PDB file of C-alpha atoms and ligand atoms in Angstrom:
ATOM      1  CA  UNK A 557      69.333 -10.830-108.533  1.00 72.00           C
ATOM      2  CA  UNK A 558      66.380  -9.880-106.150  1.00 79.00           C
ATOM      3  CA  UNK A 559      65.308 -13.660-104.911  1.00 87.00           C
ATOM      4  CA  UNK A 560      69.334 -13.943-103.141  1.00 92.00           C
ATOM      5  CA  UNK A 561      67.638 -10.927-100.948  1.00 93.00           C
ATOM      6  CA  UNK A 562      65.402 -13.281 -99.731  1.00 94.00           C
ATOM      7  CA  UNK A 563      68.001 -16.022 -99.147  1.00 95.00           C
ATOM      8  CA  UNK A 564      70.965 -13.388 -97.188  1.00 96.00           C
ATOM      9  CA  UNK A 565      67.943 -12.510 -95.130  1.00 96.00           C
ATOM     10  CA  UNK A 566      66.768 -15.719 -93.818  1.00 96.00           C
ATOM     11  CA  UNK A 567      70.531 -16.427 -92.791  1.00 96.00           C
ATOM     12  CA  UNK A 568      70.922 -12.567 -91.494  1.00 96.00           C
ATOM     13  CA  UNK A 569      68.695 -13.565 -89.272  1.00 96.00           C
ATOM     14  CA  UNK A 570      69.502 -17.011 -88.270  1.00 96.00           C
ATOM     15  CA  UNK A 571      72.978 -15.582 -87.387  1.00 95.00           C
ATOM     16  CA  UNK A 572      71.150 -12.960 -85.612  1.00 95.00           C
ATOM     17  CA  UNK A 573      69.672 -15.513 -83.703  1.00 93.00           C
ATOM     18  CA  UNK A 574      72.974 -16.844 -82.798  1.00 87.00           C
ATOM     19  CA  UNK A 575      72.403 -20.710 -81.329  1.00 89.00           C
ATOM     20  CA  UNK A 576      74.139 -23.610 -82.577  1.00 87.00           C
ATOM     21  CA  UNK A 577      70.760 -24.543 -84.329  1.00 89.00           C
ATOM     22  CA  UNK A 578      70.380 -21.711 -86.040  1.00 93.00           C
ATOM     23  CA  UNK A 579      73.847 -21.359 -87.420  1.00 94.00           C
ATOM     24  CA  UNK A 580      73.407 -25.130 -88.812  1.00 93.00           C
ATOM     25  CA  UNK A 581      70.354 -23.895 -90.200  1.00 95.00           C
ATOM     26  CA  UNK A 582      72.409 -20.858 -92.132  1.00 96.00           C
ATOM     27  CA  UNK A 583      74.360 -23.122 -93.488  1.00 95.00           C
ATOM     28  CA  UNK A 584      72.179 -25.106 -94.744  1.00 96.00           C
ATOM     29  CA  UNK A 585      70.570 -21.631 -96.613  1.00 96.00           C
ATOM     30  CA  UNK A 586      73.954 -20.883 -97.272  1.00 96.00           C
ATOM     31  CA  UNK A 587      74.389 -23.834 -99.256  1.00 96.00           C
ATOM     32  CA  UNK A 588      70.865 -23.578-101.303  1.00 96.00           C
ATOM     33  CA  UNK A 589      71.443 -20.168-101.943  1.00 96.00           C
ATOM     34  CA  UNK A 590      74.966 -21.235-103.780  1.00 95.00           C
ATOM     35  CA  UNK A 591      73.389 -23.848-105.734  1.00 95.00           C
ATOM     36  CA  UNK A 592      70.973 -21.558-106.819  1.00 94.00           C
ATOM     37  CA  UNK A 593      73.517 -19.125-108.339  1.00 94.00           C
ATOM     38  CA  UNK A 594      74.897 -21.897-110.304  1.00 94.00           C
ATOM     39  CA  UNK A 595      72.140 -23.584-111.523  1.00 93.00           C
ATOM     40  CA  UNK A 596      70.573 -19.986-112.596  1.00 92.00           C
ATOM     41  CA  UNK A 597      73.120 -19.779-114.889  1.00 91.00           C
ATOM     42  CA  UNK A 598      73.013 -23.289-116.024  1.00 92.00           C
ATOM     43  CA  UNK A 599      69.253 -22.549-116.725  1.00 90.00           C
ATOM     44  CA  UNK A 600      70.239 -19.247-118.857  1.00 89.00           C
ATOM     45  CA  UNK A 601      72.592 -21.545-121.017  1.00 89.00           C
ATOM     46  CA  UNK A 602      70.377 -24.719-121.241  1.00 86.00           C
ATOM     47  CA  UNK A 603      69.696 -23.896-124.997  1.00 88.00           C
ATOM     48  CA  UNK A 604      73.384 -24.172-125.627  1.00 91.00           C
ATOM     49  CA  UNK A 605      74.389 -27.486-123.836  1.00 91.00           C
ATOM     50  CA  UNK A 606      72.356 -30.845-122.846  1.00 91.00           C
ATOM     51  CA  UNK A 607      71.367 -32.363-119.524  1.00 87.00           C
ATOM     52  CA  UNK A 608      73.246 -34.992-121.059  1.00 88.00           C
ATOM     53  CA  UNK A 609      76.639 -33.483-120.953  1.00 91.00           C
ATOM     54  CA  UNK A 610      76.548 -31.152-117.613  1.00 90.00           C
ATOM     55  CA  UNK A 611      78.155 -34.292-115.909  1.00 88.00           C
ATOM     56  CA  UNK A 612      78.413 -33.682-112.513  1.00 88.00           C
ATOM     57  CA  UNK A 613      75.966 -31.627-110.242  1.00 90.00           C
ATOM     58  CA  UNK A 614      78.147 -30.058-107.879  1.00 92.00           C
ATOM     59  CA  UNK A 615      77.744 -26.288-108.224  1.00 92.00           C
ATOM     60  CA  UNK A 616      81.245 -25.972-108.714  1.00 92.00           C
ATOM     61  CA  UNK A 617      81.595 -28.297-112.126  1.00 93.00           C
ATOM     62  CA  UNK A 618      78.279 -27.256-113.772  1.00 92.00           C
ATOM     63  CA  UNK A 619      80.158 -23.625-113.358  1.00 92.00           C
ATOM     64  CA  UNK A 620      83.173 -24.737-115.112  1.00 92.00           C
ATOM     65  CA  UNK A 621      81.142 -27.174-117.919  1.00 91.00           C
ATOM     66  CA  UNK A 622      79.009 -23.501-118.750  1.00 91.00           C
ATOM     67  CA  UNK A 623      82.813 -22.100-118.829  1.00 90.00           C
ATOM     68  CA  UNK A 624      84.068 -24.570-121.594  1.00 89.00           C
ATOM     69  CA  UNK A 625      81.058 -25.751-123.727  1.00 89.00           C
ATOM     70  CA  UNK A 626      78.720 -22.500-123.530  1.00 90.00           C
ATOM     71  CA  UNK A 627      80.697 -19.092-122.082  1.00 89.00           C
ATOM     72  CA  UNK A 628      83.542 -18.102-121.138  1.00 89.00           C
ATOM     73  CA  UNK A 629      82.319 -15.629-119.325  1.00 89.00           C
ATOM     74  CA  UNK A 630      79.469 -17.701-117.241  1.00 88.00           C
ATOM     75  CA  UNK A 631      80.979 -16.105-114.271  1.00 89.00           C
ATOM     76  CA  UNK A 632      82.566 -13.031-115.164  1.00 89.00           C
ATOM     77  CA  UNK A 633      81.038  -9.870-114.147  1.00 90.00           C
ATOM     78  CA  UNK A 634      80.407  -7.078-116.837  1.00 88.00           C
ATOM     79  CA  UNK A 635      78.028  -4.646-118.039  1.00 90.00           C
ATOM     80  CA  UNK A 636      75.585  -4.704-121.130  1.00 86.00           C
ATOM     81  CA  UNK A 637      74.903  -1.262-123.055  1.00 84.00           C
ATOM     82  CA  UNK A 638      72.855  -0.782-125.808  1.00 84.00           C
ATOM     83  CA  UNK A 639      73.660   2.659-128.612  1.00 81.00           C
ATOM     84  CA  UNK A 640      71.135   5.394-128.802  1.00 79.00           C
ATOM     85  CA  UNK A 641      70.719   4.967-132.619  1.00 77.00           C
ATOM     86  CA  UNK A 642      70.782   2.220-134.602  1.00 73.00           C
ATOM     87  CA  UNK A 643      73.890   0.174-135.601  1.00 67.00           C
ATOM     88  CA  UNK A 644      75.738   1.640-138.521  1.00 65.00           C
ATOM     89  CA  UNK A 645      78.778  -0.622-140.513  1.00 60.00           C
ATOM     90  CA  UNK A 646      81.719   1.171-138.199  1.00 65.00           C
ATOM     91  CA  UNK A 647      79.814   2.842-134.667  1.00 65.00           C
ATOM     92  CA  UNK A 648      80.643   6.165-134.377  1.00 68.00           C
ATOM     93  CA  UNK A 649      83.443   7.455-132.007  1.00 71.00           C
ATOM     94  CA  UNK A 650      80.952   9.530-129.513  1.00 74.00           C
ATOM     95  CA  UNK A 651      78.063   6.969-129.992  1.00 77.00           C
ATOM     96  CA  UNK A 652      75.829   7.129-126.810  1.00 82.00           C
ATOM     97  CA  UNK A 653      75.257   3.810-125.297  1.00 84.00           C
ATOM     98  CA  UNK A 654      72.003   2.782-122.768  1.00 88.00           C
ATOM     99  CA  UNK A 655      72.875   0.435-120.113  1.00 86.00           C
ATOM    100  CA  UNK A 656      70.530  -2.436-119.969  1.00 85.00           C
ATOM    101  CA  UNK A 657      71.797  -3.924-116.667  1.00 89.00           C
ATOM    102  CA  UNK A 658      74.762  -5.675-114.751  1.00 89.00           C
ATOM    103  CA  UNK A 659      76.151  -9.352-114.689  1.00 89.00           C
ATOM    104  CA  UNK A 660      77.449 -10.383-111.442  1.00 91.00           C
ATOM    105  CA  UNK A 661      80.658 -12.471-111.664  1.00 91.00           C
ATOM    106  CA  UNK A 662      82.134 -14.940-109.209  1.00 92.00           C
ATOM    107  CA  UNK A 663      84.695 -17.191-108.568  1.00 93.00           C
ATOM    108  CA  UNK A 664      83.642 -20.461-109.261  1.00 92.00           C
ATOM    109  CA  UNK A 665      86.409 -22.169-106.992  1.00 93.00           C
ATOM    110  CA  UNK A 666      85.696 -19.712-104.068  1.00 94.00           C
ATOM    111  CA  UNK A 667      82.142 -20.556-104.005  1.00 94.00           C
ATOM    112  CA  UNK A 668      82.432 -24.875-104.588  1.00 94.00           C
ATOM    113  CA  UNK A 669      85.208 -24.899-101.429  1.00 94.00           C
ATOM    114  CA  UNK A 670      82.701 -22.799 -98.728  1.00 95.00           C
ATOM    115  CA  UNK A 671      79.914 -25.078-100.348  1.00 95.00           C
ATOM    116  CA  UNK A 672      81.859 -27.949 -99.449  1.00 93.00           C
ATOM    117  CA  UNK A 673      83.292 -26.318 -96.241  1.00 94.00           C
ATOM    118  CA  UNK A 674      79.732 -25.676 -95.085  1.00 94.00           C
ATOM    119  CA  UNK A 675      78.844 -29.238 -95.383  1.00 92.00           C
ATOM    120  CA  UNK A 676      80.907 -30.176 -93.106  1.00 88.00           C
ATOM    121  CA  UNK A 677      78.722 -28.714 -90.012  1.00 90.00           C
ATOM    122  CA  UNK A 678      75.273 -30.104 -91.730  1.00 90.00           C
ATOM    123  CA  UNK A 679      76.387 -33.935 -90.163  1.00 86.00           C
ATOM    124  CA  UNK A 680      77.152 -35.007 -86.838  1.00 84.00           C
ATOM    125  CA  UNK A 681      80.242 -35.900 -85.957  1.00 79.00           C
ATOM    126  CA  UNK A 682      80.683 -39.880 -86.083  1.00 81.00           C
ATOM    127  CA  UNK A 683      82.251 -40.535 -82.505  1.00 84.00           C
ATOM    128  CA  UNK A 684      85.680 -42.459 -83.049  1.00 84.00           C
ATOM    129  CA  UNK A 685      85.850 -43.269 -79.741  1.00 86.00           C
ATOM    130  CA  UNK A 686      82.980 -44.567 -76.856  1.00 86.00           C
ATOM    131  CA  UNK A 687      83.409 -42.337 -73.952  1.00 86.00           C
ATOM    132  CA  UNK A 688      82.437 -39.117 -76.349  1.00 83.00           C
ATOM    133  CA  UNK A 689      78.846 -37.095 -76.487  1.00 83.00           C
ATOM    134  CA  UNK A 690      77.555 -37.701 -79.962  1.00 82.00           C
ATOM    135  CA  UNK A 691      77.336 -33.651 -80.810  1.00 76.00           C
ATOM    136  CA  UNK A 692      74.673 -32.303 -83.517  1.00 66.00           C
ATOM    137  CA  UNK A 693      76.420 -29.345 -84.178  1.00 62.00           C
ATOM    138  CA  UNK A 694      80.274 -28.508 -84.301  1.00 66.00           C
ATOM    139  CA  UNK A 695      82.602 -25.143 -84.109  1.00 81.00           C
ATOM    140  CA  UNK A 696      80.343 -22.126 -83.849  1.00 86.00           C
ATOM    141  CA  UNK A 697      83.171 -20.096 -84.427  1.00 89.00           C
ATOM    142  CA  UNK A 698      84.158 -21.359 -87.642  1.00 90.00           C
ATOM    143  CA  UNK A 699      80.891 -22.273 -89.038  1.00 92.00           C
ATOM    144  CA  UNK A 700      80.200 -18.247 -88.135  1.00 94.00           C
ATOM    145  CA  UNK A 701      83.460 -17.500 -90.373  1.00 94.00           C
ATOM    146  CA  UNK A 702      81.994 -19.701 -93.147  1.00 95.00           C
ATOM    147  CA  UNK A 703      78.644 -18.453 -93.656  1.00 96.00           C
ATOM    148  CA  UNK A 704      80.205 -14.654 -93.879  1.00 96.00           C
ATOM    149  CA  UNK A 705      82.098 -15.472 -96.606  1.00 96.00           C
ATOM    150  CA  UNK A 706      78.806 -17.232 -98.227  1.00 96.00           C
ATOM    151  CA  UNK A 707      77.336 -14.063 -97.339  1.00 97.00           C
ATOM    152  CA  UNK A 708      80.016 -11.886 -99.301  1.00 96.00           C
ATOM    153  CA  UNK A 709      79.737 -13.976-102.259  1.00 95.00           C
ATOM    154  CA  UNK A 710      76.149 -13.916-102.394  1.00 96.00           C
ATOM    155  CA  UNK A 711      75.774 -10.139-101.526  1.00 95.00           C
ATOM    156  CA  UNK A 712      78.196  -9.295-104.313  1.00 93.00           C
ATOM    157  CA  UNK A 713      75.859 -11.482-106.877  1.00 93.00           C
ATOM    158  CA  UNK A 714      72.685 -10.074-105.549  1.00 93.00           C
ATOM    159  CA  UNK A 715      73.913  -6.759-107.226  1.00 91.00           C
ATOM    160  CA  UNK A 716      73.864  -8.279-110.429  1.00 91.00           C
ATOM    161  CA  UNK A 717      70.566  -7.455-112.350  1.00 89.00           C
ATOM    162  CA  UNK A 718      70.801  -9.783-115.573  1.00 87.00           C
ATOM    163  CA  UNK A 719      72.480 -12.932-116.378  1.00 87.00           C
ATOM    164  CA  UNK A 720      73.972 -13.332-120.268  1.00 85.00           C
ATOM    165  CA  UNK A 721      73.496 -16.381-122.194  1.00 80.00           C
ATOM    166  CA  UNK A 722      76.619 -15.273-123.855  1.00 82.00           C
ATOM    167  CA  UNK A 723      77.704 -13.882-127.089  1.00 82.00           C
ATOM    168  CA  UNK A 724      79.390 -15.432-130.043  1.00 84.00           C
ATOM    169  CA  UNK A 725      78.635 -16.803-133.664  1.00 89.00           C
ATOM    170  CA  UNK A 726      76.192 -19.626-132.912  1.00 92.00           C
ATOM    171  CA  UNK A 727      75.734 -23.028-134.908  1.00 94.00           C
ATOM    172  CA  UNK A 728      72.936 -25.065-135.505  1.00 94.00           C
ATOM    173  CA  UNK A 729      71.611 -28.493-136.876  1.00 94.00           C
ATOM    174  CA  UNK A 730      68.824 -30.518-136.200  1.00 96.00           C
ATOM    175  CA  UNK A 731      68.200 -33.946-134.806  1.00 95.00           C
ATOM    176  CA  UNK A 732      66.646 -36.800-135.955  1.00 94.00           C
ATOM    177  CA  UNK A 733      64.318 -36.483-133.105  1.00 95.00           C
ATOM    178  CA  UNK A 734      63.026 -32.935-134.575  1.00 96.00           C
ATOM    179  CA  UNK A 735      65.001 -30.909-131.754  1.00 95.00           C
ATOM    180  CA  UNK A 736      66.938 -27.512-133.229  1.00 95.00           C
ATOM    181  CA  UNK A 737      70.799 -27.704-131.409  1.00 94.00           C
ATOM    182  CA  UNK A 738      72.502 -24.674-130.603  1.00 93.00           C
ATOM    183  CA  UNK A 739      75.758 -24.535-129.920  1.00 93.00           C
ATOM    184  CA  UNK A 740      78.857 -21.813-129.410  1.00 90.00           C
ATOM    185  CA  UNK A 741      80.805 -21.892-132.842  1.00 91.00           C
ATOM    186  CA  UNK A 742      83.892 -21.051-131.265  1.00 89.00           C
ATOM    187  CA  UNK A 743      83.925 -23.423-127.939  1.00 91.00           C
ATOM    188  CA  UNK A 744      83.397 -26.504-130.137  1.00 93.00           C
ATOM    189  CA  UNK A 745      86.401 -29.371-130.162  1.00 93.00           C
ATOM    190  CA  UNK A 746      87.456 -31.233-133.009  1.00 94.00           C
ATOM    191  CA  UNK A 747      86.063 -34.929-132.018  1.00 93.00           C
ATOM    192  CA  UNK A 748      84.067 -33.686-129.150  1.00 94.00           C
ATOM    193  CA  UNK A 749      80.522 -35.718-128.127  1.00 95.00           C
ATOM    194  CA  UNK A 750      77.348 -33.484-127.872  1.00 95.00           C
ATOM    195  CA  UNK A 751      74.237 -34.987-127.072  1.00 95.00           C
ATOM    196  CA  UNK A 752      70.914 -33.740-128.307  1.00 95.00           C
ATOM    197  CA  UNK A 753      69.434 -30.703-126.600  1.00 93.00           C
ATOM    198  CA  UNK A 754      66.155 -32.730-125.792  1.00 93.00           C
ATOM    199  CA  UNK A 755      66.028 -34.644-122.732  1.00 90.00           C
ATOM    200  CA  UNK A 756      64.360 -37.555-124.100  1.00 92.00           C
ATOM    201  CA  UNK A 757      66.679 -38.225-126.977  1.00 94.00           C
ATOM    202  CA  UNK A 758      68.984 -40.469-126.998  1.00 93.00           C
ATOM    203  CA  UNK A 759      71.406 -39.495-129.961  1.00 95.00           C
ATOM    204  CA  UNK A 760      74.754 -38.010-129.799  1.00 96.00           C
ATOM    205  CA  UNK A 761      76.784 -36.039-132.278  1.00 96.00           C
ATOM    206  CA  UNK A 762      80.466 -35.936-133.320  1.00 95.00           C
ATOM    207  CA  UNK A 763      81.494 -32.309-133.958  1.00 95.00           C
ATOM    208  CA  UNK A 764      83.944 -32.329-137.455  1.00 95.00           C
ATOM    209  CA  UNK A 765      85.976 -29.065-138.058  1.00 94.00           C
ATOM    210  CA  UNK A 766      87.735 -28.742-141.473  1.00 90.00           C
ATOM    211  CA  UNK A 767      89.154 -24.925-141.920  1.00 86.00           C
ATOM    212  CA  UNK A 768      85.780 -22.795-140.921  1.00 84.00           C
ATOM    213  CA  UNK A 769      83.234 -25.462-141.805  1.00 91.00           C
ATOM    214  CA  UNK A 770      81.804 -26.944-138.245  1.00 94.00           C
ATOM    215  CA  UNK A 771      80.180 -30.549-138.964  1.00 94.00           C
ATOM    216  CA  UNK A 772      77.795 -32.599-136.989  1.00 96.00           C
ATOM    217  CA  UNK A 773      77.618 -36.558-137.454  1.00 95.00           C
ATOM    218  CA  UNK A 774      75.510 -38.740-135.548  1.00 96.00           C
ATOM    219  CA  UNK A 775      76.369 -41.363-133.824  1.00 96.00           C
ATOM    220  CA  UNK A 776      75.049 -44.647-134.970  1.00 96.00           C
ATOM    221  CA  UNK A 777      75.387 -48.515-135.466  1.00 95.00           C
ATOM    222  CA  UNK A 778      74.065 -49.641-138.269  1.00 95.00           C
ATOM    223  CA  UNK A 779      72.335 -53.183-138.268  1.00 94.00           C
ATOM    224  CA  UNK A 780      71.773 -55.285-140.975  1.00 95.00           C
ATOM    225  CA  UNK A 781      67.899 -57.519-141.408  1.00 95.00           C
ATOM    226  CA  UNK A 782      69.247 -61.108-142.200  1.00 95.00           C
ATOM    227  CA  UNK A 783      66.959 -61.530-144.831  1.00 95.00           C
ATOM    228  CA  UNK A 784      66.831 -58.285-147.038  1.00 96.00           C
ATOM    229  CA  UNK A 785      70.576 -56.850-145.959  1.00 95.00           C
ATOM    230  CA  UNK A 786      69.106 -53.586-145.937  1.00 95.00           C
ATOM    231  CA  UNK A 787      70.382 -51.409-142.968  1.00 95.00           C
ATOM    232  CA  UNK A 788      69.247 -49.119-140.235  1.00 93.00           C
ATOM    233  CA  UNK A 789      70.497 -47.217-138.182  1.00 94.00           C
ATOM    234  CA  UNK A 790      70.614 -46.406-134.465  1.00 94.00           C
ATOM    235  CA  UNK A 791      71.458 -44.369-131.896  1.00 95.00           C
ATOM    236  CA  UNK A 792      74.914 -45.831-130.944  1.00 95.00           C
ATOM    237  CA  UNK A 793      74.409 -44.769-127.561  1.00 93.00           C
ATOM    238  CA  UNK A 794      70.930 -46.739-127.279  1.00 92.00           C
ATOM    239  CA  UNK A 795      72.447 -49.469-128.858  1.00 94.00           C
ATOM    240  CA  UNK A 796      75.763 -49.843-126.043  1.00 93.00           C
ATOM    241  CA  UNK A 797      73.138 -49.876-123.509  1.00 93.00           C
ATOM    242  CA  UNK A 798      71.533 -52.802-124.622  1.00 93.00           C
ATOM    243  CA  UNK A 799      72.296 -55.314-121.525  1.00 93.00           C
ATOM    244  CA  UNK A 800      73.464 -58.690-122.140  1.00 90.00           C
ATOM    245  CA  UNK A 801      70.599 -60.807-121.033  1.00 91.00           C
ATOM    246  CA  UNK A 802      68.772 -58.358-123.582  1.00 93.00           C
ATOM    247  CA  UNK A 803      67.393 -58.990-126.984  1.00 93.00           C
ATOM    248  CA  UNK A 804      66.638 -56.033-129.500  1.00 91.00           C
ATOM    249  CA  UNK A 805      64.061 -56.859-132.600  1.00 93.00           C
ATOM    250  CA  UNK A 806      64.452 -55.223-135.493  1.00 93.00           C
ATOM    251  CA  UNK A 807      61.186 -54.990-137.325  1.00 95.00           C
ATOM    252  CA  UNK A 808      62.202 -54.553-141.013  1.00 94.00           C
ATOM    253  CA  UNK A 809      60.042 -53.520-144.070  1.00 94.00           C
ATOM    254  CA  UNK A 810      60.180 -56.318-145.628  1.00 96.00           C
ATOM    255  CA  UNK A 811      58.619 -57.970-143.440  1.00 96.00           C
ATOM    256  CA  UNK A 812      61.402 -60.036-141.881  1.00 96.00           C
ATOM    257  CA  UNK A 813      62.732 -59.875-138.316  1.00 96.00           C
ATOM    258  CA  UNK A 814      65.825 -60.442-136.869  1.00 95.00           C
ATOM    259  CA  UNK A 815      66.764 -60.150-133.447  1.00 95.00           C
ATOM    260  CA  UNK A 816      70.335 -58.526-132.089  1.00 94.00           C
ATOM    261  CA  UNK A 817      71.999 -59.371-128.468  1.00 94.00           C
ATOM    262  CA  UNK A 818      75.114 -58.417-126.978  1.00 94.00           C
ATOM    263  CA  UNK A 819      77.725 -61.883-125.917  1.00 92.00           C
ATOM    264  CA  UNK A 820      80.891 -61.954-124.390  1.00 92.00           C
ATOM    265  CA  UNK A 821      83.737 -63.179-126.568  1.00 92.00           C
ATOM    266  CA  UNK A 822      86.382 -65.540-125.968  1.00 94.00           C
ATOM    267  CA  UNK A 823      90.134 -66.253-127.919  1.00 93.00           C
ATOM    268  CA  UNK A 824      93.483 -67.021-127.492  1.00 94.00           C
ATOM    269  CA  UNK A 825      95.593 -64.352-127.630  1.00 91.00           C
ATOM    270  CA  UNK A 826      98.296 -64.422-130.520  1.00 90.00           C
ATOM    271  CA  UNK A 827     101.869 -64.853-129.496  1.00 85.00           C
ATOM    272  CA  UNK A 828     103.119 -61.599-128.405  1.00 75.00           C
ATOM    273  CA  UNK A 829     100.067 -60.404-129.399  1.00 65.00           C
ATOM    274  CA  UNK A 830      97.162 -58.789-126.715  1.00 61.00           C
TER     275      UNK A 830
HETATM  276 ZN1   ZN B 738      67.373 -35.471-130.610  1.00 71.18          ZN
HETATM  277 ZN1   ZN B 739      64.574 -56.689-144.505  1.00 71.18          ZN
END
């Protein structure tokens, strides 16, 4: 990956440089450089999951989301070869194969503890007690012993010259909102949530598996128009976020309105009941 050449030089240098400032500021590069790696990969695999469903940012957990919902192999290293000729039904035993380039793999829980390590020398140090110098920087020494390691990780990466999107049978539906879905046939839960691929959507699916079949159903709450009883659906995700000092008008085509608002509940619960 040539732009972590730019990032291991910067903090080459900044050790070179060897203050306390300018190890802070290694860190620091350190740390960008990691998120980088991460979220490179998470941009590779964006057609396969929403922004919806990364959860957290941390390098670390966008790593293992990509490893559950989208590859396996997110952060494995391996090679990619193409054959000479073109495929047959079986390839043939001394079938000549063109390498098309390398995949750098790391370990995903070795890189989110030095990310997190590193942190620790980006703050000052609270003083716990009065008679203390408030310091800016803390433990040259280890701080040194943390940005090598950042350095092996990231020098090992920066070998890597393509990243995979992964491979795999790949399902697809579309969403109400017009966006296609892609998703990895063979990472997909019976019951799991998936939201839709485009940022400004709201809906979510339910994924259905019966024997090979793989089944999307959306999400929804139907409501009824008072007048007509016809119904219409919604996102059900839109609708949960509906506040309670909200109202929500449903304009139906009949002509009639009727107007839908969340309100707390009260009862008395039944004897030995909940
Ligand atoms: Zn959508
Ligand atoms: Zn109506």
């Amino acid at each position: 990956m040539y732009w972590i050449k730019d990032h291991v030089e910067r903090v080459r240098g900044l050790v070179q440089n060897g203050t306390e400032a300018s190890l802070t500021y290694a860190a620091l590069e350190c740390r960008l450089a990691l998120e980088r790696v991460c979220y490179d990969r998470l941009r590779v695999s964006h057609a396969y999951i929403s922004p919806e469903d990364i959860g957290r940012w941390q390098p670390r957990d966008v790593v293992n989301r990509l490893i559950q919902d989208v590859d396996p192999h997110v952060a494995s290293s391996f090679t990619i070869s193409i054959a000479k000729t073109p495929a047959g039904s079986v390839p043939e035993e001394d079938e000549e194969y063109v390498e098309i380039g390398r995949q750098a793999g790391f370990d995903a829980k070795r890189l989110g503890r030095i990310w997190n390590a590193l942190s620790n020398f980006l703050h000052v140090q609270m003083p716990k007690v009065g008679d203390v110098e408030v310091k800016p920087f803390g433990g040259r020494e280890k701080l040194k012993r943390k940005i090598d390691e950042a350095l092996e990780i990231l020098e090992e990466i920066q070998l890597g010259t393509l990243i995979s999107s992964g491979m795999g049978e790949v399902v697809k539906f579309t969403c109400g909102c017009g966006a296609e879905n892609k998703r990895r046939a063979c990472l997909l839960k019976e019951g799991q949530t998936v939201s839709c691929i485009n940022p400004k959507c709201r809906e979510k699916w339910a994924v259905h598996l019966e024997g090979d079949a793989i089944g999307f159903q959306r999400k929804s709450i139907a409501l009824v128009c008072l007048s007509c009883r016809a119904e219409s659906k919604f996102s059900e995700d839109w609708i949960l976020d509906i506040r309670s000092n909200q109202q929500f008008q449903l304009d139906c085509e009949c002509g009639a309105s009727t107007r839908f608002a969340w309100r707390l509940m009260h009862f008395v619960p039944a004897e030995g009941g909940s």
